[in-house]
Short mmCIF file of C-alpha atoms in Angstrom, two decimals:
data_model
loop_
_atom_site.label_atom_id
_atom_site.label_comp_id
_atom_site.label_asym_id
_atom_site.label_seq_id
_atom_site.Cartn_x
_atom_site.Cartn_y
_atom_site.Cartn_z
CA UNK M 1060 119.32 63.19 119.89
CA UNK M 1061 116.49 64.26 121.34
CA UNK M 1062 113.57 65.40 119.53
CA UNK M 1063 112.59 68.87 119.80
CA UNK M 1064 110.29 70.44 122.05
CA UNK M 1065 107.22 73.00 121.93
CA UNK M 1066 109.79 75.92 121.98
CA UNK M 1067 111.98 74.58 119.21
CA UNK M 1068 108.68 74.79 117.26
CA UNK M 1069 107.20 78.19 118.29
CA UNK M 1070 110.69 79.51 116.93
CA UNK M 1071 110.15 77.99 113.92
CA UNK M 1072 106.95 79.48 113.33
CA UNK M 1073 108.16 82.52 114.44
CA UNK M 1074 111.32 82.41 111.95
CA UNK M 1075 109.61 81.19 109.08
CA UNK M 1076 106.51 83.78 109.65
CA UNK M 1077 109.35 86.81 109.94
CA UNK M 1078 111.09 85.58 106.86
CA UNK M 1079 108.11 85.38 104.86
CA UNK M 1080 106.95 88.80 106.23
CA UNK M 1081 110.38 90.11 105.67
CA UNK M 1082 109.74 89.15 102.00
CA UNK M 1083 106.51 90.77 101.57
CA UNK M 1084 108.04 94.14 102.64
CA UNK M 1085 110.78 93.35 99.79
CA UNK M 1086 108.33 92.79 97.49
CA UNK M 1087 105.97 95.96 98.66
CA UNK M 1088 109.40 98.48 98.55
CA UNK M 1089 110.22 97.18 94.91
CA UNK M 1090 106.67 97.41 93.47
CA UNK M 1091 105.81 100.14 90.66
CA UNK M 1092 101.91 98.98 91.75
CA UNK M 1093 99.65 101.12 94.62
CA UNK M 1094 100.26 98.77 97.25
CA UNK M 1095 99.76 98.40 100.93
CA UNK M 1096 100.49 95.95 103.56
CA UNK M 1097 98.33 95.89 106.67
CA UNK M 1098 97.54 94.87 110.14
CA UNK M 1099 94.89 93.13 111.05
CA UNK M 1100 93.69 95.94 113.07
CA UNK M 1101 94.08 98.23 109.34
CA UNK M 1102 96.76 99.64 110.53
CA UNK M 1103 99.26 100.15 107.67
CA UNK M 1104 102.68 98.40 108.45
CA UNK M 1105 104.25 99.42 104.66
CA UNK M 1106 103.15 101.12 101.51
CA UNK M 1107 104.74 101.12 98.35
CA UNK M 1108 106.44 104.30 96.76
CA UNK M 1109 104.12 104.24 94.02
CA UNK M 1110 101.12 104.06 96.26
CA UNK M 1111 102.21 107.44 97.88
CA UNK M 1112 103.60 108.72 94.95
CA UNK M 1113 99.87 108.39 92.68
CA UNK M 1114 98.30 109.58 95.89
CA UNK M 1115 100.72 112.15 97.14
CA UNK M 1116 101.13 111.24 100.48
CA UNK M 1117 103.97 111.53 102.53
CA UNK M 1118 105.81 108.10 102.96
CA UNK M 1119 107.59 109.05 106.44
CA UNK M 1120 103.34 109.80 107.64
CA UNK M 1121 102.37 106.12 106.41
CA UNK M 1122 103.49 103.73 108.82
CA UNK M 1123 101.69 102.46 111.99
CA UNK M 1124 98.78 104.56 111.35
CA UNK M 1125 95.54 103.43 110.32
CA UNK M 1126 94.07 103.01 107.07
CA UNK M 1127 91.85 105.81 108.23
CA UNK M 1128 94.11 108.13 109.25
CA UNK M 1129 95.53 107.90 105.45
CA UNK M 1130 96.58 111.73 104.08
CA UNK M 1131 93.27 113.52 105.33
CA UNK M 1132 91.04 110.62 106.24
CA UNK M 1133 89.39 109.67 102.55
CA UNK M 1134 90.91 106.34 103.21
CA UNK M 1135 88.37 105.75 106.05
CA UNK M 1136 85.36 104.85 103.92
CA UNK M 1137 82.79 103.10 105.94
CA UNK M 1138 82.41 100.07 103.17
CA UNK M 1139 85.88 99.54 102.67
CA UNK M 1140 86.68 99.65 106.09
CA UNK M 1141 83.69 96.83 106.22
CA UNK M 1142 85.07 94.89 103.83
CA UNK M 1143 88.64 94.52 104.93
CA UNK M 1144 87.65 93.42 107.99
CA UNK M 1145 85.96 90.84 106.82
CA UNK M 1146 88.53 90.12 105.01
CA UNK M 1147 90.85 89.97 107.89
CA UNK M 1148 88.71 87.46 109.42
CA UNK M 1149 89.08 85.18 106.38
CA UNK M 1150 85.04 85.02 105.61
CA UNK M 1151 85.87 87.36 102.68
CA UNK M 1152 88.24 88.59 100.38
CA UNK M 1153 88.26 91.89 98.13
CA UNK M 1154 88.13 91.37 94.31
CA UNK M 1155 87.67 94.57 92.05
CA UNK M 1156 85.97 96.13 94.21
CA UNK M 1157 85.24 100.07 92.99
CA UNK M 1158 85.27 102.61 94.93
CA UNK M 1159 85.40 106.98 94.70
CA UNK M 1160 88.20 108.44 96.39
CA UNK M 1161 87.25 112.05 97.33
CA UNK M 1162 89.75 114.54 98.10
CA UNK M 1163 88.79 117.98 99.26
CA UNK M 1164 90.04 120.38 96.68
CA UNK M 1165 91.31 117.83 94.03
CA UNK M 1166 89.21 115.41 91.35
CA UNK M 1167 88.01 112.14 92.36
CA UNK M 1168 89.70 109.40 91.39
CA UNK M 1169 87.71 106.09 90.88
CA UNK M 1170 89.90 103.52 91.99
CA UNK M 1171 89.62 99.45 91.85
CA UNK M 1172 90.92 97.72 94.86
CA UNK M 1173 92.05 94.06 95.15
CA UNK M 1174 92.50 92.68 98.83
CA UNK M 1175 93.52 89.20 100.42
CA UNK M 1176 94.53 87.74 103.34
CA UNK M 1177 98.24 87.06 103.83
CA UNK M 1178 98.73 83.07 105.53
CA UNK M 1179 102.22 82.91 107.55
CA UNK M 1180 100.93 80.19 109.70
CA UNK M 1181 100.34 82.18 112.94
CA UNK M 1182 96.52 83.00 113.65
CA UNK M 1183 97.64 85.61 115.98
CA UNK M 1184 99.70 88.08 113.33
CA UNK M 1185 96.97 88.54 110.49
CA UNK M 1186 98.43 90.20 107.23
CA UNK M 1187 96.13 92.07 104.58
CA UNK M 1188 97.74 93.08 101.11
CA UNK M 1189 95.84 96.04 99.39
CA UNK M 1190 96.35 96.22 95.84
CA UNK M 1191 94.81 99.59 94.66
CA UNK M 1192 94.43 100.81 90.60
CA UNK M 1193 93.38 103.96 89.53
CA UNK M 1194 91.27 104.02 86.44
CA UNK M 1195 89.86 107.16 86.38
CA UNK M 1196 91.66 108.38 82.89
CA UNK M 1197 90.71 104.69 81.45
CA UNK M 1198 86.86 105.26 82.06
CA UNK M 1199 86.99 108.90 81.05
CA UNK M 1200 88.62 107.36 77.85
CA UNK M 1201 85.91 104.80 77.45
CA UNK M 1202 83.16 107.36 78.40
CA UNK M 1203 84.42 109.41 75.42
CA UNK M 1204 84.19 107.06 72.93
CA UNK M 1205 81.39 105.58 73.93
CA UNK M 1206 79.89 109.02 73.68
CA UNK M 1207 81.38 109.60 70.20
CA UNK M 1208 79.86 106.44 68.99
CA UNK M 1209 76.54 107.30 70.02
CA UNK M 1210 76.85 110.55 68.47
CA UNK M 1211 78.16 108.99 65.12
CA UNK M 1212 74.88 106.81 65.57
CA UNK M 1213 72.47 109.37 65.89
CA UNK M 1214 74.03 111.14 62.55
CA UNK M 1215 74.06 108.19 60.99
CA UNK M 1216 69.93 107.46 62.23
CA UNK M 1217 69.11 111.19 60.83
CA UNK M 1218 70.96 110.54 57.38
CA UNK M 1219 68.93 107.51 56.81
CA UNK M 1220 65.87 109.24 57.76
CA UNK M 1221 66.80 112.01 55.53
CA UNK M 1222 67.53 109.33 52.47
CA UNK M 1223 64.02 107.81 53.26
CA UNK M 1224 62.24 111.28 52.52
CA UNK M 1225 64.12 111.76 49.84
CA UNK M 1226 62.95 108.44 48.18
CA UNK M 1227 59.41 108.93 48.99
CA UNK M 1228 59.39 111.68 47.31
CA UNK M 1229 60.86 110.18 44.50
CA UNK M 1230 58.43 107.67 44.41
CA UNK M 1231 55.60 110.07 44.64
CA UNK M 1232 56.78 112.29 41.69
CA UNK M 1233 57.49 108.87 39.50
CA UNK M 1234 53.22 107.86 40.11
CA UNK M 1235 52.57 111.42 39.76
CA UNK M 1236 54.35 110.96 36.38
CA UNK M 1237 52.82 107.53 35.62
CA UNK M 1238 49.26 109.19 35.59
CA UNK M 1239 50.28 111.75 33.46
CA UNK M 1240 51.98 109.66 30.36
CA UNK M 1241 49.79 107.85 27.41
CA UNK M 1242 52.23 105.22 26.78
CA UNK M 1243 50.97 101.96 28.87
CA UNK M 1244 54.36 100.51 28.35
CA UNK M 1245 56.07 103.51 29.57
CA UNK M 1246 53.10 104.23 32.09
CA UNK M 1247 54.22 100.25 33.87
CA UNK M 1248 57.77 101.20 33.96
CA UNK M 1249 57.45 104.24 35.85
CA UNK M 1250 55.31 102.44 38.22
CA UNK M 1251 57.90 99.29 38.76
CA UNK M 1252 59.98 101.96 39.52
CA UNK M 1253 57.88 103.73 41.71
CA UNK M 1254 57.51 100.19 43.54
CA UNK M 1255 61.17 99.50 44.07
CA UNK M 1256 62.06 103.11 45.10
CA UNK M 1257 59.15 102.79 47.75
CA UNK M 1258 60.83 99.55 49.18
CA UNK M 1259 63.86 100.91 49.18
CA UNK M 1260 62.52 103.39 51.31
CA UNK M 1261 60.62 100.97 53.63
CA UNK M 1262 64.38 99.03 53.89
CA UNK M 1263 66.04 102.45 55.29
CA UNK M 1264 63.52 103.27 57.41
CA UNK M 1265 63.70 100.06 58.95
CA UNK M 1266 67.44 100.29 58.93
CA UNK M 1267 67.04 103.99 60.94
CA UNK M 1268 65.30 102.51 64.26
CA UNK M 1269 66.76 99.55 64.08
CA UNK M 1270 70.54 98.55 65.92
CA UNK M 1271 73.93 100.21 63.69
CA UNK M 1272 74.91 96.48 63.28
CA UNK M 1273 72.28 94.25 63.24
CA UNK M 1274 68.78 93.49 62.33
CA UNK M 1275 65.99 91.22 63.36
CA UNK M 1276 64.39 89.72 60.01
CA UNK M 1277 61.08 89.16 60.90
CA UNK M 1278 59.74 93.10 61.47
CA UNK M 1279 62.20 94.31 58.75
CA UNK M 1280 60.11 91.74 56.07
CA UNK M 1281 57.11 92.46 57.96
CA UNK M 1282 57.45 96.04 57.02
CA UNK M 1283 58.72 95.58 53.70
CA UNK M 1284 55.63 93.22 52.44
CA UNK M 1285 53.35 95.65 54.48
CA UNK M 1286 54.65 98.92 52.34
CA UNK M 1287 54.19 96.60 48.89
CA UNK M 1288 51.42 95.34 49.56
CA UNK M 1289 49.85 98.93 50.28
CA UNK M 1290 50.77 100.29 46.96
CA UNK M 1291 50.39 97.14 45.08
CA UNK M 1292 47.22 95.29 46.22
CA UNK M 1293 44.45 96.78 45.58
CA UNK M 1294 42.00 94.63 47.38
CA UNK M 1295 44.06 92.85 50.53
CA UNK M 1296 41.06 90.56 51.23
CA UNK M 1297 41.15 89.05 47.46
CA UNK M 1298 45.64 89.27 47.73
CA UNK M 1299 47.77 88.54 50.27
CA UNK M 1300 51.13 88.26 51.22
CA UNK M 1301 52.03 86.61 54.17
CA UNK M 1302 55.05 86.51 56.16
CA UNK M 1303 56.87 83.42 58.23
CA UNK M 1304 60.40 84.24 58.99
CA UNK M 1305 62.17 82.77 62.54
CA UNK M 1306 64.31 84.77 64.84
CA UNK M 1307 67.06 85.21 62.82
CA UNK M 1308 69.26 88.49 63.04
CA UNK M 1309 71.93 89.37 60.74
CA UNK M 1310 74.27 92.35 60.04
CA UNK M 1311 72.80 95.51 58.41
CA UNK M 1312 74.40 94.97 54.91
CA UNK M 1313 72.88 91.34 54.37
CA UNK M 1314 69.76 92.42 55.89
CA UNK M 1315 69.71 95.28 52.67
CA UNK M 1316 70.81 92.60 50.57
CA UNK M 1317 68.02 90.00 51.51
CA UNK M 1318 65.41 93.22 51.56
CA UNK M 1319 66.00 93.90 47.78
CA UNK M 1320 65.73 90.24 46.73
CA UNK M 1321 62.60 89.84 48.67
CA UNK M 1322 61.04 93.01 47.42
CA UNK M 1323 62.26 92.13 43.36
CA UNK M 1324 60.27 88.59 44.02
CA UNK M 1325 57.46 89.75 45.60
CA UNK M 1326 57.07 92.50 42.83
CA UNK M 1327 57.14 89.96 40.28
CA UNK M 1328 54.71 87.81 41.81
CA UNK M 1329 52.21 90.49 41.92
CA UNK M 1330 52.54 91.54 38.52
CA UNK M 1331 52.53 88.35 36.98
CA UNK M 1332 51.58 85.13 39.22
CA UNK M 1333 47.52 86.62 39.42
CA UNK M 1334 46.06 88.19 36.15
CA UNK M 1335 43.26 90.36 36.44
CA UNK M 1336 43.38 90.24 39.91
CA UNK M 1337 42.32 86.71 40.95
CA UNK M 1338 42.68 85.68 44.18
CA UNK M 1339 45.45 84.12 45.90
CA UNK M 1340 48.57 84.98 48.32
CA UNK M 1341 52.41 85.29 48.40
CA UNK M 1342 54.50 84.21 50.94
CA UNK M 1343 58.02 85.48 52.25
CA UNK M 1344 59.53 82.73 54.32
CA UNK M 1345 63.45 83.24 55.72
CA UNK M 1346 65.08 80.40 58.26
CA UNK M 1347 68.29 79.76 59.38
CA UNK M 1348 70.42 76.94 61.03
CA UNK M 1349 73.70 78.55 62.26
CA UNK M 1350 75.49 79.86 58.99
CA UNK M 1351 73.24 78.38 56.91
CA UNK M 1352 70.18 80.19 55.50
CA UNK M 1353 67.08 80.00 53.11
CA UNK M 1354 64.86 82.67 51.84
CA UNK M 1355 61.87 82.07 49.45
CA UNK M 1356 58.73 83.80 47.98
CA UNK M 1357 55.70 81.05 46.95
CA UNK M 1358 52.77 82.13 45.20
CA UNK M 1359 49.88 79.89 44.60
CA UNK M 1360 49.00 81.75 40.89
CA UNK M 1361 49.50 80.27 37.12
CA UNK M 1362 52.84 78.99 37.74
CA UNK M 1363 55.91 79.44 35.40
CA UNK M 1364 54.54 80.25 31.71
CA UNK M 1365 56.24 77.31 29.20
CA UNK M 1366 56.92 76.97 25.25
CA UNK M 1367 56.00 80.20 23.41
CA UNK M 1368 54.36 82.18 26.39
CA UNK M 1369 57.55 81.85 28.48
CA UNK M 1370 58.99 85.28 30.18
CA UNK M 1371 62.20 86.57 29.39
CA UNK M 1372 64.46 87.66 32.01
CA UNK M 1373 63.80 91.38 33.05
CA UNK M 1374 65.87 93.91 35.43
CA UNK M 1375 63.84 92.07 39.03
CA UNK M 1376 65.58 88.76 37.57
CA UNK M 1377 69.13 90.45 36.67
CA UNK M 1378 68.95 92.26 40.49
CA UNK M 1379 68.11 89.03 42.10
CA UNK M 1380 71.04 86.80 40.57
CA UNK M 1381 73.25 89.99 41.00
CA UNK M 1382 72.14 90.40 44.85
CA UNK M 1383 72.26 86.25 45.55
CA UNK M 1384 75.86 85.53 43.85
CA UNK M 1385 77.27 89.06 46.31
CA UNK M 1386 76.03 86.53 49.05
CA UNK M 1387 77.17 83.56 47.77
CA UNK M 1388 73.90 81.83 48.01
CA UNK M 1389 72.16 79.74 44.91
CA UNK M 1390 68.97 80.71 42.98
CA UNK M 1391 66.22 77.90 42.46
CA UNK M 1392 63.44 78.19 40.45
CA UNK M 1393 60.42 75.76 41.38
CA UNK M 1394 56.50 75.38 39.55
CA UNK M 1395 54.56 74.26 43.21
CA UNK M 1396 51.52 73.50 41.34
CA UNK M 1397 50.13 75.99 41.45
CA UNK M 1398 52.36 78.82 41.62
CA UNK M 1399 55.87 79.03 41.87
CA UNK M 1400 58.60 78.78 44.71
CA UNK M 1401 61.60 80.73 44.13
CA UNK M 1402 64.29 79.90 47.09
CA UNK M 1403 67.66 81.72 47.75
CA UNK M 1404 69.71 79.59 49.82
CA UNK M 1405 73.63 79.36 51.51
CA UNK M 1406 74.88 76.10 52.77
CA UNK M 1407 78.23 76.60 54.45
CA UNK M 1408 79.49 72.77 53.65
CA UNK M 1409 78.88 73.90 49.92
CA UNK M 1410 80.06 76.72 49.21
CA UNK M 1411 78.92 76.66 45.60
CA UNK M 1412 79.56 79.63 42.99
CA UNK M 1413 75.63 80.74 43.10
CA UNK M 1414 74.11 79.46 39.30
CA UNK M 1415 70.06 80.11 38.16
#
């Protein structure tokens, strides 16, 4: 038998190329997707009914005209018409590509088209297939929401700035009242309360600029020990507090959390870590190493008072074991010499119930 010639394999090219394009159409006629099928010129050869049907065009006026031609010519956009051609030459193909569709008296639609070059193994018949999706009601969707959740945002910034005021003035008519009582006893009471109301305050205003769900450490506890140290220290060149926290950022309601334990320790340093108002300085120090973290307030003052002169627990100490055991973290209690270190820490492998 003799083997076949040049001819015999032409055909076969040609079969196998008209069977595979004979498929294509098949598949274009049954899609529910926006599709078309092309020339190489752009000349459309098919279109799917639910190309003409989300685009209302006539399906009898689609075939052998160009792409430009297409309903009143808002097919023939100068970029896409670019990029199909390249396309058609094989140095590019089309992959989400956006694009407007204007129509004179109806809305835009914004569209996403997907295009690629169909291979039947003859150079001389080259095949595009459009793939076209119209998003327009998905982004107005996502446009909506987006704008609601900036609007919820902006409520949300105003009602903290509202709660802010509102504790200021608290904290001025609790000092106003301070002045005003004989009792001394009664007198430092109101004014630890006028201290913790104030860094409350300082924790929602920093809460107010800062993102809805999350919150860089360092200028939150920058502004915290700033606002206590301005109504606490009376002399900031004899008292100090100084602040060394990494780049750790954490979700508002740990951030509120780790705010009230700092302020609580840093209060209690100040009241009791310098008598008469000897020199010295407090620092706030916060790091973390991926879910594990470690905040702690050192003082170099007396240090822990022992025997008969030791403290009792007070409210600061009940907030702080209340606030660390919420986050699961463990309270230790350190003399430096001199001062004390009091560290809050979390480590993930432990998982510990928090103890004092």
């Amino acid at each position: 038998m003799a083997l076949p010639g040049r001819g015999a394999e032409s055909m076969s090219l040609f079969t196998s190329s008209y069977v595979e394009a004979a498929s294509t159409l098949a598949v274009i006629a049954s899609s529910n997707e926006p599709l078309l099928f092309l020339a190489g010129d752009l000349s459309i050869i098919a279109a799917s009914a639910s190309f003409c049907r989300t685009f209302q065009i006539d399906p009898a006026s689609v075939p052998r005209r160009q792409l430009s031609e297409l309903g009143a010519g808002e097919w023939g956009m100068p970029q896409l018409t670019s990029l199909l051609k390249a396309t058609a030459s094989g140095s590019a193909e089309i992959a989400a590509y956006e694009i407007d569709l204007v129509r004179q008296g109806r809305e835009p639609r914004h569209l996403i088209v997907n295009a690629r070059k169909l291979d039947y193994g003859d150079n001389d018949q080259v095949r595009l297939l459009l793939a076209v999706s119209d998003v327009t009601f998905a982004r107005a969707e996502a446009q909506q929401k987006d704008d609601l959740i900036r609007e919820k945002a902006i409520h949300l910034q105003e009602v903290q700035h509202r709660v802010a005021n509102s504790l200021q003035i608290i904290a001025s008519v609790l000092m106003q009242t301070a002045r005003n009582v004989q009792s001394e006893e009664a007198r430092g009471h109101l004014q630890d309360a006028h201290h913790r109301v104030m860094s409350i305050a300082a924790v929602q205003r920093h809460l107010a600029v800062s993102s809805l769900h999350h919150v860089e450490l360092r200028p939150y506890f920058v502004q915290l020990c700033e606002s206590l140290a301005a109504s606490m220290i009376p002399d900031p060149n004899v008292l100090s507090i100084e602040v060394t926290v990494d780049d750790s950022v954490v979700d508002a309601n740990k951030s509120v959390s780790l705010g009230l334990i700092a302020t609580e320790l840093v209060i209690n340093a100040l009241k009791h870590a310098f008598p008469g108002h000897a020199p010295g300085k407090i620092v706030v120090d916060y790091h973390s190493d991926g879910p594990d973290w470690s905040l702690s307030v050192t003082d170099n003052g007396i240090g822990m008072p022992t025997g008969t002169h030791e403290a009792e627990a007070g409210l600061g100490t009940g907030i702080v074991e209340a606030l660390a055991k919420h986050l699961r973290a463990i309270v230790q209690v350190v003399d430096s010499d001199p001062g004390t270190a009091i560290t809050i820490s979390y480590d993930e492998g432990v998982r510990r119930t928090p103890a004092v």
